[in-house]
PDB file of C-alpha atoms and ligand atoms in Angstrom:
ATOM      1  CA  MET A  21     149.233-105.107 154.425  1.00  0.00           C
ATOM      2  CA  SER A  22     147.508-104.307 157.693  1.00  0.00           C
ATOM      3  CA  ARG A  23     144.110-103.061 158.612  1.00  0.00           C
ATOM      4  CA  MET A  24     144.300-101.975 162.189  1.00  0.00           C
ATOM      5  CA  LEU A  25     142.255-100.358 164.921  1.00  0.00           C
ATOM      6  CA  ILE A  26     143.732 -98.562 167.900  1.00  0.00           C
ATOM      7  CA  MET A  27     141.659 -98.483 171.061  1.00  0.00           C
ATOM      8  CA  GLY A  28     142.005 -97.237 174.606  1.00  0.00           C
ATOM      9  CA  PRO A  29     140.445 -94.636 176.886  1.00  0.00           C
ATOM     10  CA  PRO A  30     140.947 -90.897 176.341  1.00  0.00           C
ATOM     11  CA  GLY A  31     144.490 -90.066 177.420  1.00  0.00           C
ATOM     12  CA  ALA A  32     145.863 -93.563 176.794  1.00  0.00           C
ATOM     13  CA  GLY A  33     148.155 -92.199 174.092  1.00  0.00           C
ATOM     14  CA  LYS A  34     146.250 -93.435 171.028  1.00  0.00           C
ATOM     15  CA  GLY A  35     146.973 -90.395 168.909  1.00  0.00           C
ATOM     16  CA  THR A  36     150.688 -90.372 169.737  1.00  0.00           C
ATOM     17  CA  GLN A  37     151.134 -94.072 169.054  1.00  0.00           C
ATOM     18  CA  ALA A  38     148.959 -93.857 165.950  1.00  0.00           C
ATOM     19  CA  ALA A  39     151.354 -91.239 164.552  1.00  0.00           C
ATOM     20  CA  ASN A  40     154.300 -93.605 165.165  1.00  0.00           C
ATOM     21  CA  ILE A  41     152.506 -96.582 163.660  1.00  0.00           C
ATOM     22  CA  VAL A  42     151.443 -94.887 160.423  1.00  0.00           C
ATOM     23  CA  LYS A  43     154.924 -93.468 159.932  1.00  0.00           C
ATOM     24  CA  TYR A  44     156.528 -96.862 160.423  1.00  0.00           C
ATOM     25  CA  TYR A  45     154.042 -99.002 158.478  1.00  0.00           C
ATOM     26  CA  GLY A  46     153.157 -96.452 155.791  1.00  0.00           C
ATOM     27  CA  VAL A  47     149.380 -96.688 156.081  1.00  0.00           C
ATOM     28  CA  PRO A  48     146.897 -93.789 156.359  1.00  0.00           C
ATOM     29  CA  HIS A  49     145.839 -92.616 159.807  1.00  0.00           C
ATOM     30  CA  ILE A  50     142.074 -92.277 159.990  1.00  0.00           C
ATOM     31  CA  SER A  51     141.043 -90.468 163.149  1.00  0.00           C
ATOM     32  CA  THR A  52     137.365 -89.616 163.434  1.00  0.00           C
ATOM     33  CA  GLY A  53     138.224 -87.077 166.151  1.00  0.00           C
ATOM     34  CA  ASP A  54     140.693 -85.359 163.794  1.00  0.00           C
ATOM     35  CA  MET A  55     138.110 -85.384 161.000  1.00  0.00           C
ATOM     36  CA  PHE A  56     135.569 -83.702 163.262  1.00  0.00           C
ATOM     37  CA  ARG A  57     138.131 -81.158 164.471  1.00  0.00           C
ATOM     38  CA  ALA A  58     139.016 -80.320 160.862  1.00  0.00           C
ATOM     39  CA  ALA A  59     135.316 -79.821 160.088  1.00  0.00           C
ATOM     40  CA  ILE A  60     134.975 -77.493 163.093  1.00  0.00           C
ATOM     41  CA  LYS A  61     137.987 -75.494 161.958  1.00  0.00           C
ATOM     42  CA  ASN A  62     136.535 -75.179 158.462  1.00  0.00           C
ATOM     43  CA  GLU A  63     133.167 -74.181 159.916  1.00  0.00           C
ATOM     44  CA  THR A  64     131.229 -76.730 157.887  1.00  0.00           C
ATOM     45  CA  GLU A  65     127.751 -78.025 158.746  1.00  0.00           C
ATOM     46  CA  LEU A  66     129.352 -81.263 159.937  1.00  0.00           C
ATOM     47  CA  GLY A  67     131.655 -79.224 162.158  1.00  0.00           C
ATOM     48  CA  LYS A  68     128.785 -77.307 163.724  1.00  0.00           C
ATOM     49  CA  LEU A  69     126.937 -80.504 164.499  1.00  0.00           C
ATOM     50  CA  ALA A  70     129.994 -82.371 165.811  1.00  0.00           C
ATOM     51  CA  LYS A  71     131.030 -79.465 168.041  1.00  0.00           C
ATOM     52  CA  SER A  72     127.806 -79.539 170.032  1.00  0.00           C
ATOM     53  CA  TYR A  73     128.530 -83.141 171.055  1.00  0.00           C
ATOM     54  CA  MET A  74     132.302 -82.922 171.396  1.00  0.00           C
ATOM     55  CA  ASP A  75     132.176 -79.958 173.754  1.00  0.00           C
ATOM     56  CA  LYS A  76     130.197 -82.101 176.181  1.00  0.00           C
ATOM     57  CA  GLY A  77     132.314 -85.212 175.699  1.00  0.00           C
ATOM     58  CA  GLU A  78     129.385 -87.041 174.097  1.00  0.00           C
ATOM     59  CA  LEU A  79     129.548 -89.187 170.970  1.00  0.00           C
ATOM     60  CA  VAL A  80     128.601 -87.615 167.655  1.00  0.00           C
ATOM     61  CA  PRO A  81     125.525 -89.487 166.290  1.00  0.00           C
ATOM     62  CA  ASP A  82     126.355 -92.822 164.664  1.00  0.00           C
ATOM     63  CA  SER A  83     124.707 -92.063 161.317  1.00  0.00           C
ATOM     64  CA  VAL A  84     127.045 -89.097 160.826  1.00  0.00           C
ATOM     65  CA  THR A  85     130.174 -90.837 162.070  1.00  0.00           C
ATOM     66  CA  ILE A  86     129.591 -94.020 160.106  1.00  0.00           C
ATOM     67  CA  GLY A  87     129.003 -91.951 156.962  1.00  0.00           C
ATOM     68  CA  ILE A  88     132.334 -90.118 157.156  1.00  0.00           C
ATOM     69  CA  VAL A  89     134.272 -93.325 157.830  1.00  0.00           C
ATOM     70  CA  LYS A  90     132.615 -95.053 154.893  1.00  0.00           C
ATOM     71  CA  GLU A  91     133.548 -92.218 152.583  1.00  0.00           C
ATOM     72  CA  ARG A  92     137.130 -92.171 153.853  1.00  0.00           C
ATOM     73  CA  LEU A  93     137.651 -95.922 153.492  1.00  0.00           C
ATOM     74  CA  LEU A  94     136.739 -95.705 149.827  1.00  0.00           C
ATOM     75  CA  GLN A  95     139.684 -93.406 149.122  1.00  0.00           C
ATOM     76  CA  PRO A  96     142.407 -95.134 147.106  1.00  0.00           C
ATOM     77  CA  ASP A  97     145.108 -94.742 149.787  1.00  0.00           C
ATOM     78  CA  CYS A  98     143.178 -97.151 152.048  1.00  0.00           C
ATOM     79  CA  LYS A  99     143.811 -99.978 149.590  1.00  0.00           C
ATOM     80  CA  LYS A 100     147.202-100.520 151.198  1.00  0.00           C
ATOM     81  CA  GLY A 101     145.677-100.837 154.679  1.00  0.00           C
ATOM     82  CA  PHE A 102     144.841 -98.266 157.345  1.00  0.00           C
ATOM     83  CA  LEU A 103     144.900 -97.447 161.021  1.00  0.00           C
ATOM     84  CA  LEU A 104     141.556 -96.377 162.438  1.00  0.00           C
ATOM     85  CA  ASP A 105     141.799 -94.284 165.592  1.00  0.00           C
ATOM     86  CA  GLY A 106     138.669 -93.473 167.593  1.00  0.00           C
ATOM     87  CA  PHE A 107     136.307 -95.634 165.540  1.00  0.00           C
ATOM     88  CA  PRO A 108     134.307 -97.788 166.149  1.00  0.00           C
ATOM     89  CA  ARG A 109     133.285 -96.420 169.533  1.00  0.00           C
ATOM     90  CA  ASN A 110     130.157 -98.454 170.250  1.00  0.00           C
ATOM     91  CA  LEU A 111     128.558-101.710 169.183  1.00  0.00           C
ATOM     92  CA  ASN A 112     126.360-100.152 166.520  1.00  0.00           C
ATOM     93  CA  GLN A 113     129.394 -98.545 164.845  1.00  0.00           C
ATOM     94  CA  ALA A 114     131.290-101.842 165.042  1.00  0.00           C
ATOM     95  CA  GLU A 115     128.459-103.718 163.355  1.00  0.00           C
ATOM     96  CA  SER A 116     128.129-101.133 160.590  1.00  0.00           C
ATOM     97  CA  PHE A 117     131.886-101.195 160.161  1.00  0.00           C
ATOM     98  CA  ASP A 118     131.741-104.973 159.725  1.00  0.00           C
ATOM     99  CA  GLU A 119     129.154-104.564 156.992  1.00  0.00           C
ATOM    100  CA  MET A 120     131.365-101.972 155.307  1.00  0.00           C
ATOM    101  CA  LEU A 121     134.377-104.269 155.414  1.00  0.00           C
ATOM    102  CA  GLU A 122     132.376-107.222 154.214  1.00  0.00           C
ATOM    103  CA  SER A 123     131.112-105.307 151.199  1.00  0.00           C
ATOM    104  CA  LEU A 124     134.726-104.427 150.382  1.00  0.00           C
ATOM    105  CA  GLY A 125     135.814-108.042 150.927  1.00  0.00           C
ATOM    106  CA  ILE A 126     138.282-107.149 153.685  1.00  0.00           C
ATOM    107  CA  ALA A 127     138.643-107.656 157.456  1.00  0.00           C
ATOM    108  CA  VAL A 128     140.398-106.176 160.495  1.00  0.00           C
ATOM    109  CA  ASP A 129     143.789-107.791 161.115  1.00  0.00           C
ATOM    110  CA  PHE A 130     144.818-106.249 164.439  1.00  0.00           C
ATOM    111  CA  VAL A 131     143.209-104.335 167.279  1.00  0.00           C
ATOM    112  CA  ILE A 132     145.740-102.540 169.448  1.00  0.00           C
ATOM    113  CA  ASN A 133     144.386-101.845 172.930  1.00  0.00           C
ATOM    114  CA  ILE A 134     146.323 -99.405 175.087  1.00  0.00           C
ATOM    115  CA  GLU A 135     145.617-100.027 178.762  1.00  0.00           C
ATOM    116  CA  VAL A 136     146.163 -97.296 181.346  1.00  0.00           C
ATOM    117  CA  ASP A 137     145.122 -96.953 184.985  1.00  0.00           C
ATOM    118  CA  PRO A 138     142.013 -94.696 184.965  1.00  0.00           C
ATOM    119  CA  GLN A 139     143.483 -92.638 187.832  1.00  0.00           C
ATOM    120  CA  ILE A 140     146.223 -91.188 185.664  1.00  0.00           C
ATOM    121  CA  LEU A 141     144.084 -90.575 182.588  1.00  0.00           C
ATOM    122  CA  ILE A 142     142.593 -87.245 183.645  1.00  0.00           C
ATOM    123  CA  ASP A 143     146.064 -85.891 184.297  1.00  0.00           C
ATOM    124  CA  ARG A 144     147.184 -87.058 180.871  1.00  0.00           C
ATOM    125  CA  VAL A 145     144.214 -85.519 179.106  1.00  0.00           C
ATOM    126  CA  VAL A 146     144.320 -82.189 180.920  1.00  0.00           C
ATOM    127  CA  GLY A 147     148.086 -81.790 180.366  1.00  0.00           C
ATOM    128  CA  ARG A 148     147.845 -82.593 176.665  1.00  0.00           C
ATOM    129  CA  ARG A 149     148.779 -79.888 174.164  1.00  0.00           C
ATOM    130  CA  VAL A 150     148.178 -80.238 170.445  1.00  0.00           C
ATOM    131  CA  CYS A 151     149.420 -78.550 167.322  1.00  0.00           C
ATOM    132  CA  PRO A 152     146.486 -76.934 165.480  1.00  0.00           C
ATOM    133  CA  VAL A 153     148.480 -77.015 162.224  1.00  0.00           C
ATOM    134  CA  CYS A 154     150.012 -80.495 161.906  1.00  0.00           C
ATOM    135  CA  GLY A 155     148.154 -82.375 164.651  1.00  0.00           C
ATOM    136  CA  ALA A 156     151.239 -83.445 166.643  1.00  0.00           C
ATOM    137  CA  THR A 157     150.500 -84.036 170.333  1.00  0.00           C
ATOM    138  CA  PHE A 158     152.554 -83.286 173.427  1.00  0.00           C
ATOM    139  CA  HIS A 159     152.147 -83.273 177.193  1.00  0.00           C
ATOM    140  CA  VAL A 160     153.271 -80.519 179.545  1.00  0.00           C
ATOM    141  CA  GLU A 161     155.094 -83.087 181.709  1.00  0.00           C
ATOM    142  CA  TYR A 162     155.335 -86.473 180.019  1.00  0.00           C
ATOM    143  CA  ASN A 163     156.075 -85.481 176.432  1.00  0.00           C
ATOM    144  CA  LYS A 164     157.358 -81.939 176.479  1.00  0.00           C
ATOM    145  CA  PRO A 165     158.075 -80.107 173.246  1.00  0.00           C
ATOM    146  CA  LYS A 166     161.675 -78.891 172.878  1.00  0.00           C
ATOM    147  CA  VAL A 167     160.528 -75.284 173.269  1.00  0.00           C
ATOM    148  CA  GLU A 168     157.615 -74.746 175.653  1.00  0.00           C
ATOM    149  CA  GLY A 169     154.358 -74.106 173.813  1.00  0.00           C
ATOM    150  CA  ILE A 170     155.847 -74.640 170.337  1.00  0.00           C
ATOM    151  CA  CYS A 171     155.342 -77.628 168.023  1.00  0.00           C
ATOM    152  CA  ASP A 172     158.555 -79.617 167.409  1.00  0.00           C
ATOM    153  CA  GLU A 173     157.316 -80.684 163.991  1.00  0.00           C
ATOM    154  CA  CYS A 174     156.193 -77.436 162.399  1.00  0.00           C
ATOM    155  CA  GLY A 175     156.904 -74.558 164.806  1.00  0.00           C
ATOM    156  CA  ALA A 176     153.260 -73.543 165.326  1.00  0.00           C
ATOM    157  CA  GLU A 177     151.961 -72.458 168.716  1.00  0.00           C
ATOM    158  CA  LEU A 178     150.450 -75.362 170.670  1.00  0.00           C
ATOM    159  CA  ILE A 179     146.905 -75.206 172.008  1.00  0.00           C
ATOM    160  CA  GLN A 180     144.779 -77.136 174.481  1.00  0.00           C
ATOM    161  CA  ARG A 181     141.836 -79.013 173.004  1.00  0.00           C
ATOM    162  CA  LYS A 182     138.523 -77.582 174.109  1.00  0.00           C
ATOM    163  CA  ASP A 183     137.373 -80.994 175.332  1.00  0.00           C
ATOM    164  CA  ASP A 184     140.525 -81.582 177.381  1.00  0.00           C
ATOM    165  CA  THR A 185     139.094 -80.091 180.581  1.00  0.00           C
ATOM    166  CA  VAL A 186     138.579 -82.100 183.776  1.00  0.00           C
ATOM    167  CA  GLU A 187     134.806 -81.968 183.384  1.00  0.00           C
ATOM    168  CA  THR A 188     134.619 -83.051 179.752  1.00  0.00           C
ATOM    169  CA  ALA A 189     137.369 -85.627 180.155  1.00  0.00           C
ATOM    170  CA  THR A 190     135.471 -87.185 183.068  1.00  0.00           C
ATOM    171  CA  ASN A 191     132.426 -87.600 180.861  1.00  0.00           C
ATOM    172  CA  ARG A 192     134.528 -88.957 177.970  1.00  0.00           C
ATOM    173  CA  LEU A 193     135.946 -91.581 180.323  1.00  0.00           C
ATOM    174  CA  LYS A 194     132.456 -92.591 181.359  1.00  0.00           C
ATOM    175  CA  VAL A 195     131.304 -92.811 177.733  1.00  0.00           C
ATOM    176  CA  TYR A 196     134.384 -94.930 177.001  1.00  0.00           C
ATOM    177  CA  ALA A 197     133.692 -97.329 179.889  1.00  0.00           C
ATOM    178  CA  ASP A 198     129.987 -97.664 179.050  1.00  0.00           C
ATOM    179  CA  GLN A 199     130.056 -97.818 175.261  1.00  0.00           C
ATOM    180  CA  THR A 200     133.540 -98.440 173.896  1.00  0.00           C
ATOM    181  CA  ALA A 201     135.255-100.799 176.336  1.00  0.00           C
ATOM    182  CA  PRO A 202     132.689-103.571 175.636  1.00  0.00           C
ATOM    183  CA  LEU A 203     134.069-103.693 172.070  1.00  0.00           C
ATOM    184  CA  LEU A 204     137.214-105.369 173.381  1.00  0.00           C
ATOM    185  CA  LYS A 205     135.135-108.505 173.738  1.00  0.00           C
ATOM    186  CA  TYR A 206     133.714-108.028 170.245  1.00  0.00           C
ATOM    187  CA  TYR A 207     137.261-107.960 168.858  1.00  0.00           C
ATOM    188  CA  GLN A 208     138.675-110.610 171.190  1.00  0.00           C
ATOM    189  CA  GLU A 209     140.177-112.584 168.303  1.00  0.00           C
ATOM    190  CA  GLN A 210     142.194-109.659 166.953  1.00  0.00           C
ATOM    191  CA  VAL A 211     142.963-107.681 170.097  1.00  0.00           C
ATOM    192  CA  PHE A 212     146.297-107.398 171.859  1.00  0.00           C
ATOM    193  CA  ASN A 213     146.904-105.326 174.976  1.00  0.00           C
ATOM    194  CA  VAL A 214     149.826-103.029 175.559  1.00  0.00           C
ATOM    195  CA  ASP A 215     150.712-101.357 178.831  1.00  0.00           C
ATOM    196  CA  GLY A 216     150.144 -97.656 178.160  1.00  0.00           C
ATOM    197  CA  SER A 217     151.595 -96.545 181.496  1.00  0.00           C
ATOM    198  CA  LYS A 218     155.117 -97.172 180.145  1.00  0.00           C
ATOM    199  CA  SER A 219     157.149 -94.562 178.278  1.00  0.00           C
ATOM    200  CA  LEU A 220     156.106 -93.629 174.723  1.00  0.00           C
ATOM    201  CA  GLU A 221     159.142 -95.468 173.325  1.00  0.00           C
ATOM    202  CA  GLU A 222     158.406 -98.639 175.302  1.00  0.00           C
ATOM    203  CA  VAL A 223     154.756 -98.618 174.275  1.00  0.00           C
ATOM    204  CA  PHE A 224     155.692 -98.269 170.607  1.00  0.00           C
ATOM    205  CA  ALA A 225     158.282-101.043 170.945  1.00  0.00           C
ATOM    206  CA  SER A 226     155.670-103.465 172.255  1.00  0.00           C
ATOM    207  CA  ILE A 227     153.235-102.491 169.506  1.00  0.00           C
ATOM    208  CA  LYS A 228     155.893-103.189 166.876  1.00  0.00           C
ATOM    209  CA  GLU A 229     156.682-106.494 168.511  1.00  0.00           C
ATOM    210  CA  HIS A 230     153.061-107.578 168.050  1.00  0.00           C
ATOM    211  CA  LEU A 231     152.553-106.157 164.574  1.00  0.00           C
ATOM    212  CA  GLY A 232     155.822-107.486 163.226  1.00  0.00           C
ATOM    213  CA  GLU A 233     158.124-106.007 160.627  1.00  0.00           C
ATOM    214  CA  ARG A 234     156.709-103.675 158.037  1.00  0.00           C
TER     215      ARG A 234
HETATM  216  P1  AMP B  24     139.075 -88.244 170.011  1.00  0.00           P
HETATM  217  O1  AMP B  24     139.920 -87.280 169.270  1.00  0.00           O
HETATM  218  O2  AMP B  24     139.111 -89.627 169.428  1.00  0.00           O
HETATM  219  O3  AMP B  24     139.323 -88.227 171.498  1.00  0.00           O
HETATM  220  O4  AMP B  24     137.546 -87.757 169.823  1.00  0.00           O
HETATM  221  C1  AMP B  24     137.106 -86.510 170.303  1.00  0.00           C
HETATM  222  C2  AMP B  24     135.585 -86.437 170.248  1.00  0.00           C
HETATM  223  O5  AMP B  24     135.133 -86.586 168.896  1.00  0.00           O
HETATM  224  C3  AMP B  24     134.850 -87.502 171.027  1.00  0.00           C
HETATM  225  O6  AMP B  24     134.724 -87.193 172.419  1.00  0.00           O
HETATM  226  C4  AMP B  24     133.493 -87.511 170.307  1.00  0.00           C
HETATM  227  O7  AMP B  24     132.705 -86.403 170.684  1.00  0.00           O
HETATM  228  C5  AMP B  24     133.911 -87.312 168.862  1.00  0.00           C
HETATM  229  N1  AMP B  24     134.161 -88.611 168.194  1.00  0.00           N
HETATM  230  C6  AMP B  24     135.346 -89.078 167.734  1.00  0.00           C
HETATM  231  N2  AMP B  24     135.211 -90.304 167.201  1.00  0.00           N
HETATM  232  C7  AMP B  24     133.910 -90.633 167.341  1.00  0.00           C
HETATM  233  C8  AMP B  24     133.123 -91.779 167.010  1.00  0.00           C
HETATM  234  N3  AMP B  24     133.660 -92.882 166.435  1.00  0.00           N
HETATM  235  N4  AMP B  24     131.801 -91.752 167.300  1.00  0.00           N
HETATM  236  C9  AMP B  24     131.234 -90.676 167.854  1.00  0.00           C
HETATM  237  N5  AMP B  24     131.893 -89.584 168.232  1.00  0.00           N
HETATM  238  C10 AMP B  24     133.221 -89.550 167.975  1.00  0.00           C
END
C-alpha cells in the first residue's frame, strides 16, 4: 500500500503522471485543483469562493482546502492508499496534513517531485487542453489528442483551463516558488526527483522504477 504525494510546478505534468500512477497502482487520485474545479462547475458555495482565488492564480485559503482534504481522506477508498496531487501547497497545509495523518495512524511513504526548467513551464501550461468531462489532459504540441480538440478517452470537446493564461500561470509559478517549493525540504526523507523535461513515457518509467512493482 502506498500513500503518495506528487509535487512540481504548474506545467510539470503532475496531472498526467498522476493519472498514470493511479491507474497502475490502483489508488484514488485526490487532486485539490480537480475538487475545486468540480465545485465551480456545480456552482456550489465552495466553487464560488475557490474561483475568486483560482482565476488570479492565488491559493484558496488553507482552512477551506484543509477541510476538503480531511473529508476526502476519511472516505473508505483511501484505506488502500492514495495519491495526493496539488496538496499540501504550503507549510501550514503540510503541518495540518501531518496532524491528520497522525490521528489516522498513517504516514506519507513517497513524495514524487517532477522537476522542469522554469523557462518551458509557461509554454506547457498555456498549450494545455483538458477534458471537461473526464479530466484527461493533453497538450497542443507535446501530447496531442488523436483528433484535434477532442478527448481520446471520452470524445468530449477539449477546453483550455481559465487559469492557463500567461498572466495567471506566471503568478502560479511565483506562488509555487515562494510557498510550495520549500516543502521539498520538509519532505526530504520521502522525496525523489524525476526529470520532467523527458517524454511522458520516460517520466512514468522513472516514477515506476522508484515506486516499485504494484
Ligand atoms: P492545480 O489544478 O493543482 O494546478 O490547482 C489549480 C488552482 O486551484 C491553484 O492555482 C489554486 O488556486 C487552487 N488550489 C489547488 N490546490 C490547492 C491547495 N492545496 N491550496 C490552495 N489552493 C489550491
